[in-house]
Coordinates of C-alpha atoms and ligand atoms in Angstrom, one line a residue:
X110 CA 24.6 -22.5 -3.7
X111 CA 21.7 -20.1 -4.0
X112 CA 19.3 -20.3 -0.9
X113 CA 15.7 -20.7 -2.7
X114 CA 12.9 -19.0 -0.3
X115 CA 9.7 -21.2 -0.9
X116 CA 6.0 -20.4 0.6
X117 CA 4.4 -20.7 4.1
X118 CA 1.1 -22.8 3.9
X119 CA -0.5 -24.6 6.3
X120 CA 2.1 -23.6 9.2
X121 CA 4.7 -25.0 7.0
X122 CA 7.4 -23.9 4.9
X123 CA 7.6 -25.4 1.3
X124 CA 9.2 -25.4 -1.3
X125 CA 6.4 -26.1 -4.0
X126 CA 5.7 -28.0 -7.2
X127 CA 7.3 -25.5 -9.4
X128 CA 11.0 -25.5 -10.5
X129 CA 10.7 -21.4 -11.3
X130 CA 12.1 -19.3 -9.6
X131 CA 13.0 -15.5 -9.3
X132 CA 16.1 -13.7 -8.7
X133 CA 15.8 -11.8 -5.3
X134 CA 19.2 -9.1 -5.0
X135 CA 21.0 -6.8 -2.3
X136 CA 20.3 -3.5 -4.3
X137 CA 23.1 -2.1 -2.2
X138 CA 26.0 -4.4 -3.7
X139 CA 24.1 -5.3 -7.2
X140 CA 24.6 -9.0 -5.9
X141 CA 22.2 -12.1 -6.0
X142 CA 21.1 -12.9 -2.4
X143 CA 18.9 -15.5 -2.7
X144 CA 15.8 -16.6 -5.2
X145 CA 12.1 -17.6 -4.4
X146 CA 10.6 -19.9 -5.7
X147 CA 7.4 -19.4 -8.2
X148 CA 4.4 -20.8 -7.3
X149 CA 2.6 -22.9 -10.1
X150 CA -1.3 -23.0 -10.3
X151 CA -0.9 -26.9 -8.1
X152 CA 0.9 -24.6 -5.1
X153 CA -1.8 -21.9 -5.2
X154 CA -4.7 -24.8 -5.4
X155 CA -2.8 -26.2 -2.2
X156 CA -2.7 -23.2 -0.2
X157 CA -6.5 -22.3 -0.8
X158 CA -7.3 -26.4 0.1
X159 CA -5.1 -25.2 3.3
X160 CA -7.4 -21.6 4.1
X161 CA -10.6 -23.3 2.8
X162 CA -10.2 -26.2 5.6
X163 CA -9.1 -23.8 8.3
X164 CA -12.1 -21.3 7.9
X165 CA -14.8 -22.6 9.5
X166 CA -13.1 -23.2 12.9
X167 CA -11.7 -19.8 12.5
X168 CA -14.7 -18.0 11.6
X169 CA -16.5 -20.2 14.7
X170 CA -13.7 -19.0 17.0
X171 CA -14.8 -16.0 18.8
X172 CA -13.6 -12.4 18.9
X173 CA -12.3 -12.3 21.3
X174 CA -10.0 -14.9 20.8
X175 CA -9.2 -14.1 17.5
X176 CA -8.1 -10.5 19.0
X177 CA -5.9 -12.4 21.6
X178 CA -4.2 -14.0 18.6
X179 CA -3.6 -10.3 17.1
X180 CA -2.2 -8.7 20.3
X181 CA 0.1 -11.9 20.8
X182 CA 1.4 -11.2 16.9
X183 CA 1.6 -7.8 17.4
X184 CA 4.3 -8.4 20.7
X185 CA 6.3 -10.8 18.7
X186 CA 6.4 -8.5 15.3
X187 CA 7.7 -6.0 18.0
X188 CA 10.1 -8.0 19.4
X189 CA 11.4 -8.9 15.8
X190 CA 11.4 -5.5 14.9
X191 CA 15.2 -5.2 14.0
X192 CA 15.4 -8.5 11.9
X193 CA 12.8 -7.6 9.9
X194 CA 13.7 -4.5 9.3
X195 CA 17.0 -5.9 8.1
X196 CA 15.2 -8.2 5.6
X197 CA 13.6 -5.4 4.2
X198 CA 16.4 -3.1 3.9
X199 CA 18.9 -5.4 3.0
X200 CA 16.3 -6.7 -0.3
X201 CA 14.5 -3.3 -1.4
X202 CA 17.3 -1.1 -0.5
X203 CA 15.4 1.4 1.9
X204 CA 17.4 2.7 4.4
X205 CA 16.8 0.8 8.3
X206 CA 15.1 3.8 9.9
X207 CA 12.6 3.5 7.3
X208 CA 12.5 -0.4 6.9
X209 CA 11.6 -0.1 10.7
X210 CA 8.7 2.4 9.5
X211 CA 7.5 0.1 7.0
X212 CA 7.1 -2.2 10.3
X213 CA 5.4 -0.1 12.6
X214 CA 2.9 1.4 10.1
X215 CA 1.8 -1.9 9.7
X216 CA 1.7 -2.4 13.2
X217 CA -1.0 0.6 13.8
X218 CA -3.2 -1.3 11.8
X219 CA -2.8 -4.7 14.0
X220 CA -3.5 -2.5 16.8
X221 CA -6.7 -1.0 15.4
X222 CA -7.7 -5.3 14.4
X223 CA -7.2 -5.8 18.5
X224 CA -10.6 -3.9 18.7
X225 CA -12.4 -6.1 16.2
X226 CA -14.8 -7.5 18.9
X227 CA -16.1 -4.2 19.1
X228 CA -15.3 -3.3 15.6
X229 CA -17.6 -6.2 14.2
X230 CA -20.7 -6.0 16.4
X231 CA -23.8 -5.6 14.0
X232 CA -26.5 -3.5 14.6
X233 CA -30.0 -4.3 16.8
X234 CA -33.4 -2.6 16.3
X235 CA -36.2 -4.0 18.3
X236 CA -39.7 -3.7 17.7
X237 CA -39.6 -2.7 14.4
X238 CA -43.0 -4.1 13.6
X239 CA -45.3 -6.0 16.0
X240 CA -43.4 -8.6 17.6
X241 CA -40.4 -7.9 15.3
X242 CA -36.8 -7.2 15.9
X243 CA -34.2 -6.6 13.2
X244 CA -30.6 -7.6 13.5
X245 CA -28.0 -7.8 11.5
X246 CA -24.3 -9.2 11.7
X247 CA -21.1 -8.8 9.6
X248 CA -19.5 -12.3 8.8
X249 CA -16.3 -13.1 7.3
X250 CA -15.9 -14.0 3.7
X251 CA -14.1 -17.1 3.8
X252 CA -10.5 -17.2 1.9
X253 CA -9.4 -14.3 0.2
X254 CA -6.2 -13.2 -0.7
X255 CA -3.6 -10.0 -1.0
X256 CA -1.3 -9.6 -4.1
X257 CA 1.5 -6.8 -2.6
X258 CA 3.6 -4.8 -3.8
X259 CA 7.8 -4.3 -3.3
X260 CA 7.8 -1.2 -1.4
X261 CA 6.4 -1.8 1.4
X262 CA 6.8 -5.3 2.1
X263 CA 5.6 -5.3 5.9
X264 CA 3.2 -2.7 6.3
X265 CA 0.5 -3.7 3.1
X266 CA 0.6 -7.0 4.0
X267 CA -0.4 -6.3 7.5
X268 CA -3.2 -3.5 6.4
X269 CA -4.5 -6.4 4.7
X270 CA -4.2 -10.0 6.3
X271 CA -5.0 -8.5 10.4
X272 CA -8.0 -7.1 9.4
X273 CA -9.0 -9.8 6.8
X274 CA -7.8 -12.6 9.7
X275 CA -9.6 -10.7 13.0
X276 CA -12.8 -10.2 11.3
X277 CA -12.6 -14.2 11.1
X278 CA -11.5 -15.0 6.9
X279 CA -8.2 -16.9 6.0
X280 CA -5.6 -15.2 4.3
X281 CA -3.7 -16.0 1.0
X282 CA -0.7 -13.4 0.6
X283 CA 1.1 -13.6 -2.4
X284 CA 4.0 -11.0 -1.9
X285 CA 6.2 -9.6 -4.4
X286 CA 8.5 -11.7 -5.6
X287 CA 11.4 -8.7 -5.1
X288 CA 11.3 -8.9 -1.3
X289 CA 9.7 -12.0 -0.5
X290 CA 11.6 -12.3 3.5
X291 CA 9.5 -10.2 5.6
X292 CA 6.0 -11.6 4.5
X293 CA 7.1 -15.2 5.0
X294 CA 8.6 -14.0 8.3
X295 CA 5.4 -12.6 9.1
X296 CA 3.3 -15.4 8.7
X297 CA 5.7 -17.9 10.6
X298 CA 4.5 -14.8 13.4
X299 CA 1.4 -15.5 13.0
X300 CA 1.3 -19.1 13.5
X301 CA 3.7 -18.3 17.1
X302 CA 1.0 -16.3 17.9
X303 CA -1.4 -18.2 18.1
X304 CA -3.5 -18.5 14.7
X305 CA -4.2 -22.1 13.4
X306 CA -2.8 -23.2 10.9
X307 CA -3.8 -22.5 7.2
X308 CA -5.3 -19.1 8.5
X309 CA -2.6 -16.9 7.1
X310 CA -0.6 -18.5 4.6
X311 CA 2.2 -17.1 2.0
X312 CA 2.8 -17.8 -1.8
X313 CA 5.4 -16.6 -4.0
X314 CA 4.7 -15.8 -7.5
X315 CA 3.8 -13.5 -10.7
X316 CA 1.4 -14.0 -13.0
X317 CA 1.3 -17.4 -12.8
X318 CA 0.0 -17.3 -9.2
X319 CA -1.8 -14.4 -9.4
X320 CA -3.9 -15.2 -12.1
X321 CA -4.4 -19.0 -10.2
X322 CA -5.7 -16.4 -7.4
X323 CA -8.7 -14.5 -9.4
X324 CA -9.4 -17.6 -11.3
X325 CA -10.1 -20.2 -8.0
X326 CA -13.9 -19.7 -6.3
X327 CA -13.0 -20.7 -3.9
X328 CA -11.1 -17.2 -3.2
X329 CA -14.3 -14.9 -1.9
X330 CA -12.3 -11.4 -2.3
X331 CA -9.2 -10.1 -3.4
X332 CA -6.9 -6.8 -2.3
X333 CA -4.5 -5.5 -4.4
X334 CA -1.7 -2.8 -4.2
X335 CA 1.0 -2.1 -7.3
X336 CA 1.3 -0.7 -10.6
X337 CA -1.9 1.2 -12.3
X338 CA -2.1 -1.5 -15.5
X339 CA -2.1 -4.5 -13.3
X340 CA -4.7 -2.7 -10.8
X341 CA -7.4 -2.5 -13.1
X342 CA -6.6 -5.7 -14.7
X343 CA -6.7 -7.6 -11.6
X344 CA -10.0 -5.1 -10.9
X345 CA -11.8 -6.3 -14.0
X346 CA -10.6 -9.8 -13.6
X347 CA -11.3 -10.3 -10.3
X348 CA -14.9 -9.1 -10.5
X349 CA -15.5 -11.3 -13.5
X350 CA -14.4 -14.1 -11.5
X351 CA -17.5 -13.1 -9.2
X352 CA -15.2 -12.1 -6.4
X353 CA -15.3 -8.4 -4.4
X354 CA -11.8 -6.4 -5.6
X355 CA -10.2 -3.8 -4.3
X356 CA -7.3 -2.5 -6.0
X357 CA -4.8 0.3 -5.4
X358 CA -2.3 1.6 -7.9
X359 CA 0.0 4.1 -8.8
X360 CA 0.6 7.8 -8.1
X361 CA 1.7 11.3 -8.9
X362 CA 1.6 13.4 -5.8
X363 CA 2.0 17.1 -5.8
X364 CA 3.1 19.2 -3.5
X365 CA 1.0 22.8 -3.7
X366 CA 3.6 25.2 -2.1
X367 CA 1.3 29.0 -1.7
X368 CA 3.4 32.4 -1.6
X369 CA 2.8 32.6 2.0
X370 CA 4.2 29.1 3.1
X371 CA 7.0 29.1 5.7
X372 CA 9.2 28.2 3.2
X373 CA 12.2 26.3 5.0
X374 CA 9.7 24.4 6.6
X375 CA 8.1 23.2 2.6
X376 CA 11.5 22.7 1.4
X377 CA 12.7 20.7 4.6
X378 CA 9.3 18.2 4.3
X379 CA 9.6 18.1 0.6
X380 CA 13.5 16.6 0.5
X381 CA 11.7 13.9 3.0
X382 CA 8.7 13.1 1.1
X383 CA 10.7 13.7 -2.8
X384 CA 13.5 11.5 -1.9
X385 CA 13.2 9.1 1.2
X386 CA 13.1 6.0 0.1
X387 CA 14.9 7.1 -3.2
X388 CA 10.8 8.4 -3.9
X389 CA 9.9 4.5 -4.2
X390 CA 6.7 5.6 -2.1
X391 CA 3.3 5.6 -3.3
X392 CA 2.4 8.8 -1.3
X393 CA 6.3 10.2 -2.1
X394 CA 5.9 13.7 -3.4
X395 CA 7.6 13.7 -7.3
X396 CA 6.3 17.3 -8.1
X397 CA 6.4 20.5 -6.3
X398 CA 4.1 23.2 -7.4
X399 CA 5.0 26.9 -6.1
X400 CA 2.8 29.6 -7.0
X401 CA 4.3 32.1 -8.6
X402 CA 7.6 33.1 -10.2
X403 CA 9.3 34.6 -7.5
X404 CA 7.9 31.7 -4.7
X405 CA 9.9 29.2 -7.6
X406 CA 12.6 30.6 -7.8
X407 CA 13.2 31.2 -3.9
X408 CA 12.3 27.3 -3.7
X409 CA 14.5 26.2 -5.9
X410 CA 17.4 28.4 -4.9
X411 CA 17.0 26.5 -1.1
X412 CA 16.0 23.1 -2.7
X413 CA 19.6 22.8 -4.9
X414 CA 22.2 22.3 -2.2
X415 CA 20.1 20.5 0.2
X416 CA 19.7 18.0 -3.3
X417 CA 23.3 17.8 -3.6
X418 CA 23.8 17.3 -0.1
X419 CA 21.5 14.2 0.5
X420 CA 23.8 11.3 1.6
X421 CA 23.1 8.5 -0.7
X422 CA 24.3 5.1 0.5
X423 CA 24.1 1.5 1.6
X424 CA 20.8 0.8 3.0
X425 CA 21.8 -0.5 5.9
X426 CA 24.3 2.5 7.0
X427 CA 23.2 5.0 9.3
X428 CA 24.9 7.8 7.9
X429 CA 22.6 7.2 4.8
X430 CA 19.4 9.5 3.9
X431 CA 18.4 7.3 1.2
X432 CA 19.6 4.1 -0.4
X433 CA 19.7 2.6 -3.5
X434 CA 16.6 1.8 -5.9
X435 CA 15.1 -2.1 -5.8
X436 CA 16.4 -3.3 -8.9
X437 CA 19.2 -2.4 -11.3
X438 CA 16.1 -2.6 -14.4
X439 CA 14.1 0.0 -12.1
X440 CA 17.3 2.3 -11.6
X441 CA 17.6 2.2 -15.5
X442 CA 14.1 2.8 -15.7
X443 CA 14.5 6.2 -13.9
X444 CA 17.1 7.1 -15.5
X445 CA 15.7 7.0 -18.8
X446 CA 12.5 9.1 -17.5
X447 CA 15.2 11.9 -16.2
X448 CA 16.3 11.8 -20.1
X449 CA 12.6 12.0 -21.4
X450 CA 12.2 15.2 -19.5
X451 CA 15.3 17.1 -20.4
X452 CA 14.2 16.4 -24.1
X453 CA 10.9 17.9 -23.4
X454 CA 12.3 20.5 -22.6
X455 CA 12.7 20.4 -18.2
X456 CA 15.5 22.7 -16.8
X457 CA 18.1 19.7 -15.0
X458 CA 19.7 21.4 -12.3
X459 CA 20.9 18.5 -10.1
X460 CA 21.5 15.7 -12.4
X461 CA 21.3 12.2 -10.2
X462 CA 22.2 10.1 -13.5
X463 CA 26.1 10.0 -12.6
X464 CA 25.8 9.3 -9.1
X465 CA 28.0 6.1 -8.2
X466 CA 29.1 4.8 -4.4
X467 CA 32.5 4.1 -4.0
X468 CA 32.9 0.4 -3.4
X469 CA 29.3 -0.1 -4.4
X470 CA 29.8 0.6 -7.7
X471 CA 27.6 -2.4 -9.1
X472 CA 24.4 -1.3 -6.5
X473 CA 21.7 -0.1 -8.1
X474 CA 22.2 3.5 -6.8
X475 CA 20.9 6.9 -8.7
X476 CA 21.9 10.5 -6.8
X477 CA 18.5 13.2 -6.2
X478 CA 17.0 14.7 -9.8
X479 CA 15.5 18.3 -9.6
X480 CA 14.1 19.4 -12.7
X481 CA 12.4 22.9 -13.5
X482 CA 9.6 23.8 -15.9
X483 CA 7.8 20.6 -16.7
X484 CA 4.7 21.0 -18.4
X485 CA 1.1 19.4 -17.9
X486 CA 1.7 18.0 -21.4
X487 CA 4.7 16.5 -20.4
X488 CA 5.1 12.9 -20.4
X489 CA 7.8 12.4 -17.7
X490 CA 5.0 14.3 -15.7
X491 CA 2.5 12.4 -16.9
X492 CA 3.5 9.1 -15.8
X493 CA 4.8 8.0 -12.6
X494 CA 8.5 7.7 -12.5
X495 CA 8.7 6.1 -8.7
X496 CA 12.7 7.6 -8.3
X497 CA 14.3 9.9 -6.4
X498 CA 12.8 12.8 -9.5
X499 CA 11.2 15.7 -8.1
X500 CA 9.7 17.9 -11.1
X501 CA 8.8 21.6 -10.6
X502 CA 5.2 22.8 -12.5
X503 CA 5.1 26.9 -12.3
X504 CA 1.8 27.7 -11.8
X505 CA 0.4 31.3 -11.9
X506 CA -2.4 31.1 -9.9
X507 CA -4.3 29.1 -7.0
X508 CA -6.7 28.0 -9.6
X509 CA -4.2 26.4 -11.2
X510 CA -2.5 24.7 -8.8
X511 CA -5.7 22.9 -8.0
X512 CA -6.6 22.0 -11.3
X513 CA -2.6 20.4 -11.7
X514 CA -3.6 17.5 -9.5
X515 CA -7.1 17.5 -10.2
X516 CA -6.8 16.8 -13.9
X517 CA -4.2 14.3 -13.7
X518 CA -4.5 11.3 -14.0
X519 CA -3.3 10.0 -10.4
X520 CA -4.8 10.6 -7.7
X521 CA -3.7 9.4 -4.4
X522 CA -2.3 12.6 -2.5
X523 CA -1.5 15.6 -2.2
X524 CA -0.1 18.6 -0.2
X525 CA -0.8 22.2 0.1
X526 CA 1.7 24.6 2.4
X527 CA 0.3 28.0 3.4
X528 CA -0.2 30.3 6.2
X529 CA -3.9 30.8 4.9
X530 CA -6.6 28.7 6.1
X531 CA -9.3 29.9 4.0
X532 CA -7.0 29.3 1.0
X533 CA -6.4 25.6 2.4
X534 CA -9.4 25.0 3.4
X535 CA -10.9 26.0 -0.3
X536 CA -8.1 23.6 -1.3
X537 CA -9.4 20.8 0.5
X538 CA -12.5 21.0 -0.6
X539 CA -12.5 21.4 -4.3
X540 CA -9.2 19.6 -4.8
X541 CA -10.0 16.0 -6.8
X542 CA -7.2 13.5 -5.0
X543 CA -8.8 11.2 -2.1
X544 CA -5.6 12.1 0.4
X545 CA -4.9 15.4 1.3
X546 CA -2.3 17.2 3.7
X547 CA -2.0 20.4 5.0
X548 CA 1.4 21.8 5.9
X549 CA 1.4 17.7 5.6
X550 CA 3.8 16.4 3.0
X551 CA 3.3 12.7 3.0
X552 CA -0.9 12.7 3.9
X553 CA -0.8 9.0 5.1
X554 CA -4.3 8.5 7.0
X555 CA -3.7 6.8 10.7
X556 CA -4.9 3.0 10.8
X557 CA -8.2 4.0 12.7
X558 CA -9.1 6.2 9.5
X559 CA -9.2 4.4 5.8
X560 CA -5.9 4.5 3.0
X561 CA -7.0 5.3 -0.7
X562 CA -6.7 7.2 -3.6
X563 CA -8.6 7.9 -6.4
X564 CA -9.0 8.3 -10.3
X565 CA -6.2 5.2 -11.6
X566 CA -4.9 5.6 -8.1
X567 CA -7.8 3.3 -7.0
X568 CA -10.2 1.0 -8.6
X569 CA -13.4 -0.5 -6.5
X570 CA -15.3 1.7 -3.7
X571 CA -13.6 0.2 -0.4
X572 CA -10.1 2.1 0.9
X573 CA -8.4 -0.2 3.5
X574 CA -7.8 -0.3 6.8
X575 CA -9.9 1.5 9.2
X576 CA -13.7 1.1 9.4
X577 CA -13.7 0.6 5.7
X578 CA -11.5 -2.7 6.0
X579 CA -13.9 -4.2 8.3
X580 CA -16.5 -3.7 5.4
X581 CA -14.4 -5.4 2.9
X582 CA -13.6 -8.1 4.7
X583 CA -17.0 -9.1 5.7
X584 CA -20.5 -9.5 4.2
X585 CA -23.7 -8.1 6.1
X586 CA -26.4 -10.3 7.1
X587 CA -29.8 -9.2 8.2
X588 CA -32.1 -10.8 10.3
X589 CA -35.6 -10.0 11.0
X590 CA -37.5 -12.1 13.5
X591 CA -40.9 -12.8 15.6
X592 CA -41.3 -15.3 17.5
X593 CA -45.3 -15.7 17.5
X594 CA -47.2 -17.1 20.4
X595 CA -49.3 -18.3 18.0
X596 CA -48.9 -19.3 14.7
X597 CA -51.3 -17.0 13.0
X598 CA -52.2 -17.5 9.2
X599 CA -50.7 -17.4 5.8
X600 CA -49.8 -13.6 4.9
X601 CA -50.0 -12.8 1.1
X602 CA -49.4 -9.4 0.9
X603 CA -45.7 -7.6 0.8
X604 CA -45.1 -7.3 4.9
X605 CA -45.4 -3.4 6.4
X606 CA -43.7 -2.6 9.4
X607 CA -46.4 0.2 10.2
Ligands
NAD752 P1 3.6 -4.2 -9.5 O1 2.3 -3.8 -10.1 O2 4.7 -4.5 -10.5 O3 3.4 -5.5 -8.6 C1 2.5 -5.6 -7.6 C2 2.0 -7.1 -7.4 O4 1.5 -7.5 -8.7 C3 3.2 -8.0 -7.1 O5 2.8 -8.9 -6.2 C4 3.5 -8.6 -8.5 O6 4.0 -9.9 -8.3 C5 2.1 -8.7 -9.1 N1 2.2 -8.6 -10.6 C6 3.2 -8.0 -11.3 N2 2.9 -8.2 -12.6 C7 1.7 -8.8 -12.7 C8 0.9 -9.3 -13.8 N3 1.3 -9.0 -15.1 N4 -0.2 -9.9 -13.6 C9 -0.6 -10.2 -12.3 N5 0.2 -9.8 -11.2 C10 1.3 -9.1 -11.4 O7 4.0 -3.1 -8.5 P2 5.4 -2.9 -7.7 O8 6.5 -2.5 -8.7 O9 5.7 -4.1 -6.9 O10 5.1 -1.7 -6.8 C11 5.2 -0.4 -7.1 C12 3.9 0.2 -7.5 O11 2.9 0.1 -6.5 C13 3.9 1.7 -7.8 O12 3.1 2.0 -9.0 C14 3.3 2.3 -6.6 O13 2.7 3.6 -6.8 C15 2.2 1.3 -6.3 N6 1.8 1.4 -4.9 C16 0.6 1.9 -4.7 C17 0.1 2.1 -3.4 C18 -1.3 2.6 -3.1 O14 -1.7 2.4 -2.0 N7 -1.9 3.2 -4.1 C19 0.9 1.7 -2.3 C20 2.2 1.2 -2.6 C21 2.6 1.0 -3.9

C-alpha cells in the first residue's frame, strides 16, 4: 500500500479533509515512493485557525526565548543532518553531498535568526522636541505563510520560516508537493525544539492550497520561490488580497568568461555550477559567455571531455557527480529544449539525450548537454531550461557580454572570470542582474547578506534573509511621547519639533 504523507499543524501530523493526493517518486529508480496528500481549502482554514491562535503568545514571548527555541532547532537539524539529507536526495534526485548542502545553507540562516534579539531592536531618539522622545519598534506580522519550491526543499523553507518565526509571526509552509519529507521533518524539529505549537506548521498542496493561502486575511504576508508565471501571479494576487508579497522566480545565469581568465580554473567552476544538481539550481550557470573566438574555442576544447566524463548516477551513490532530474515530465521537458536549440541552429557537441544507467533504466536520468552558438534570439536561450544544458553565446566584445545578461530577461546572477579588476569592477557596476560573482561561479549571498534577483527573477522590493528578512517579516511602529508635568492646552496647529 502507498504510504500517504499528510500535513503538520498544530504539533500534529494529519492527514486532512481532502482525498487528493499527489504522486511523490524516487527519480533514481522511476518508482512511486509514496504520495501526499492535497490540502483542500477546510485543511488550509485549519492550519491558519492553528497559527492565528498561537500568535499572540508567541509574539508576547520574548527574544530571547524565541532565539533559545532557534539554537535548540538548529542542534537537532544538525544532528538529523544525514536523514534529511537522505529524504531529499532519495525524492528530488540530488546527489547526498549536495542534499546535505541544501541543509546547511539553510542552516546559516537559522544561525543569523539566533541574533534576532539584537537584530529586532528599534531605534530611540530622545529629545527630539521639548519633552519628546521618539521610538520606534519592529513587530511581527501575525501568520504568514511560504509557498516553496522542489529544489531546495530544506534550505528555502528555512530562509523563510526562522526568520519569519524569531522575529515573533507563525509560519504556514506549504512545500512542494515533489519533495514533501524534509519540510514536514522540519517542522516536527521545530516543535522538539521548543516552539509551541501552531507556530510553524506544514501543508501540502497546489493550487488548491495555494490559492486558499492568498485568499484568507487572516494570512498578513506571503513568500514565494518557483517558476516566473506563478511568481507574479502569486505577486499580483497576493497584493490584491491586501497582503505584503515577496516572490522569487526563475533564472538564466551567465557565466562572463574574459580573454585573460585562468581558464582551467572557469572551466573547473563552470562543470560545478552548469551541471551539479543536473543544473536544477536557480543560481546554476546554463550559459557560458567567452569573449572572443579564440577564448571559445580553447573553452570548449577543455569543456568537452570533462562533459563526457561527469559520472551520472543514483543520487544516493558517492561515486555520482550528478543524479537524475526530479520528475520523468521534467527530464522530458529538457530534452525537448536540447531539440529546440539544435533546430535553431546551436552546434550539439555532447549530446545528454541518450544517456541511460544501467539497472536504472526507468530513472529519470539525462547525461551533460554542451551546445555552441546560441543566439540572443534564440528561444532555448530565452527561456529557462533548468537541466543539465549549458549553452555557449560568442560574444565579440566586453560590451557585449554585459549587455547578454542585462537585456535578458532573468536576472538573478551572474559571473565574470578575469585577471582584470578594472574590467570586473566596471562589470559589477553596470551589469543589470541583482547577484554578481567574481572569479565566483554560483554568486549565492551568505545568510547575514540578503538573496534576490531581479527583472522576472524577482517581483516585490524585499530580498530574503539577512537584514532585509527582518524587514519583511515585521511592520515598523513609531512612537513619539511626552510625558507633561502639566497638562498644558489644546494645540491646533501641525506640531514642529524646532
Ligand atoms: P513551481 O513554480 O512549479 O512551484 C513552486 C511552488 O508553487 C510549489 O510550492 C508549487 O506547489 C506551487 N505552484 C505550482 N503551480 C502553481 C499554481 N498554478 N498556482 C499556485 N501555486 C502553484 O517551481 P518548481 O518547479 O517547484 O521550482 C523550480 C523553479 O523555481 C525554477 O524556475 C527555479 O529557477 C525557481 N527557483 C527560484 C529561486 C530564486 O530564488 N529565484 C530559487 C529556487 C528555485
Amino acid at each position: 500500500m502507498t504510504r500517504i504523507l499528510g500535513h503538520f499543524v498544530n504539533g500534529k501530523n494529519l492527514t486532512g479533509a481532502s482525498a487528493r493526493t499527489h504522486d511523490i517518486f524516487n527519480p533514481t529508480t522511476g518508482e512511486v515512493q509514496a504520495a501526499v496528500a492535497l490540502a483542500s481549502r477546510e485543511d488550509i482554514s485549519a492550519a491558519v485557525d492553528a497559527a492565528a491562535q498561537a500568535f499572540p503568545a508567541w509574539a508576547a514571548t520574548n527574544p530571547q526565548k524565541r532565539a533559545r527555541v532557534m539554537f535548540k532547532f538548529k542542534e537537532l537539524v544538525e544532528k538529523d543532518m544525514e536523514n534529511l539529507a537522505k529524504m531529499i536526495s532519495s525524492e528530488h534526485g540530488k546527489i547526498l553531498p549536495d542534499a546535505r548542502g541544501d541543509v546547511q545553507r539553510g542552516l546559516d540562516v537559522v544561525e543569523f535568526a539566533c541574533g534576532i534579539p539584537h537584530l529586532q531592536k528599534g531605534d530611540y531618539t530622545e529629545a527630539a522636541g521639548p519633552g519628546i522622545d521618539v521610538y520606534s519598534m519592529r513587530q511581527p506580522l501575525g501568520v504568514v505563510a511560504g509557498i516553496t519550491p522542489f529544489n531546495f526543499p530544506a534550505m528555502i523553507p528555512m530562509w523563510m520560516f526562522s526568520i519569519a518565526i524569531a522575529c515573533g509571526n507563525t509560519f504556514i509552509n506549504k512545500p512542494s508537493e515533489r519533495d514533501p519529507s524534509c519540510p514536514l521533518r522540519l517542522s516536527e524539529l521545530m516543535m522538539e525544539a521548543g516552539a509551541p505549537e501552531g507556530v510553524l506548521n506544514c501543508v501540502n498542496g497546489d493550487k488548491e492550497a495555494v490559492d486558499a493561502l492568498i485568499e484568507d486575511p487572516r494570512v498578513k504576508a506571503i513568500s514565494f520561490v518557483g517558476s516566473s508565471d506563478i511568481a507574479q501571479y502569486i505577486y499580483a494576487n497576493g497584493a490584491a488580497n491586501n497582503k505584503r508579497v515577496q516572490a522569487f522566480g526563475g533564472a538564466k545565469n551567465h557565466m562572463i568568461i574574459l580573454p585573460d581568465a585562468d581558464m582551467e580554473n572557469a572551466v573547473n567552476q563552470l562543470i560545478g555550477s552548469a551541471y551539479g544538481s543536473a543544473g536544477e539550481r536557480c543560481m546554476a550557470t546554463p550559459v557560458a559567455v567567452p569573449v572572443g573566438d579564440e577564448t571559445a574555442d580553447a573553452l570548449i576544447s577543455m569543456l568537452k571531455p570533462k562533459v563526457e566524463a561527469l559520472r551520472i548516477g543514483p543520487s544516493m551513490s558517492e561515486d555520482s557527480d550528478l543524479g537524475p532530474l526530479v520528475t520523468a515530465q521534467h527530464r522530458d521537458r529538457v530534452a525537448n529544449y536540447i531539440q529546440m536549440a539544435v533546430s535553431e541552429g546551436q552546434k550539439l557537441i555532447v549530446d545528454g539525450r541518450d544517456f541511460a544507467l544501467q539497472g536504472y533504466e526507468n530513472g529519470f536520468f539525462l547525461g551533460g548537454t554542451l551546445l555552441d552558438n546560441a543566439k540572443p534570439e534564440h528561444q532555448s536561450y530565452q527561456e529557462e531550461i533548468f537541466g543539465p544544458v549549458l549553452q555557449i553565446v560568442r560574444a565579440d566584445h566586453f560590451d557585449d557580454a554585459v549587455a547578454l545578461p542585462s537585456d535578458h530577461q532573468y536576472g538573478n546572477g551572474v559571473a565574470i572570470f578575469t585577471r582584470n579588476g578594472a574590467a570586473a569592477r566596471e562589470f559589477a557596476q553596470r551589469v543589470n542582474v541583482g547577484m554578481v560573482g567574481v572569479n565566483v561561479p554560483i554568486p549565492v549571498p551568505v545568510a547575514y547578506h540578503t538573496f534576490g534577483g531581479w527583472k522576472r527573477s524577482g517581483f516585490g522590493d524585499t530580498n530574503q534573509h539577512g537584514p532585509e528578512g527582518v524587514k519583511f517579516w515585521t511592520k515598523i511602529k513609531t512612537i513619539t511621547q511626552r510625558w507633561p508635568e502639566d497638562v498644558q492646552g489644546a494645540e491646533f496647529v501641525i506640531p514642529t519639533m524646532g
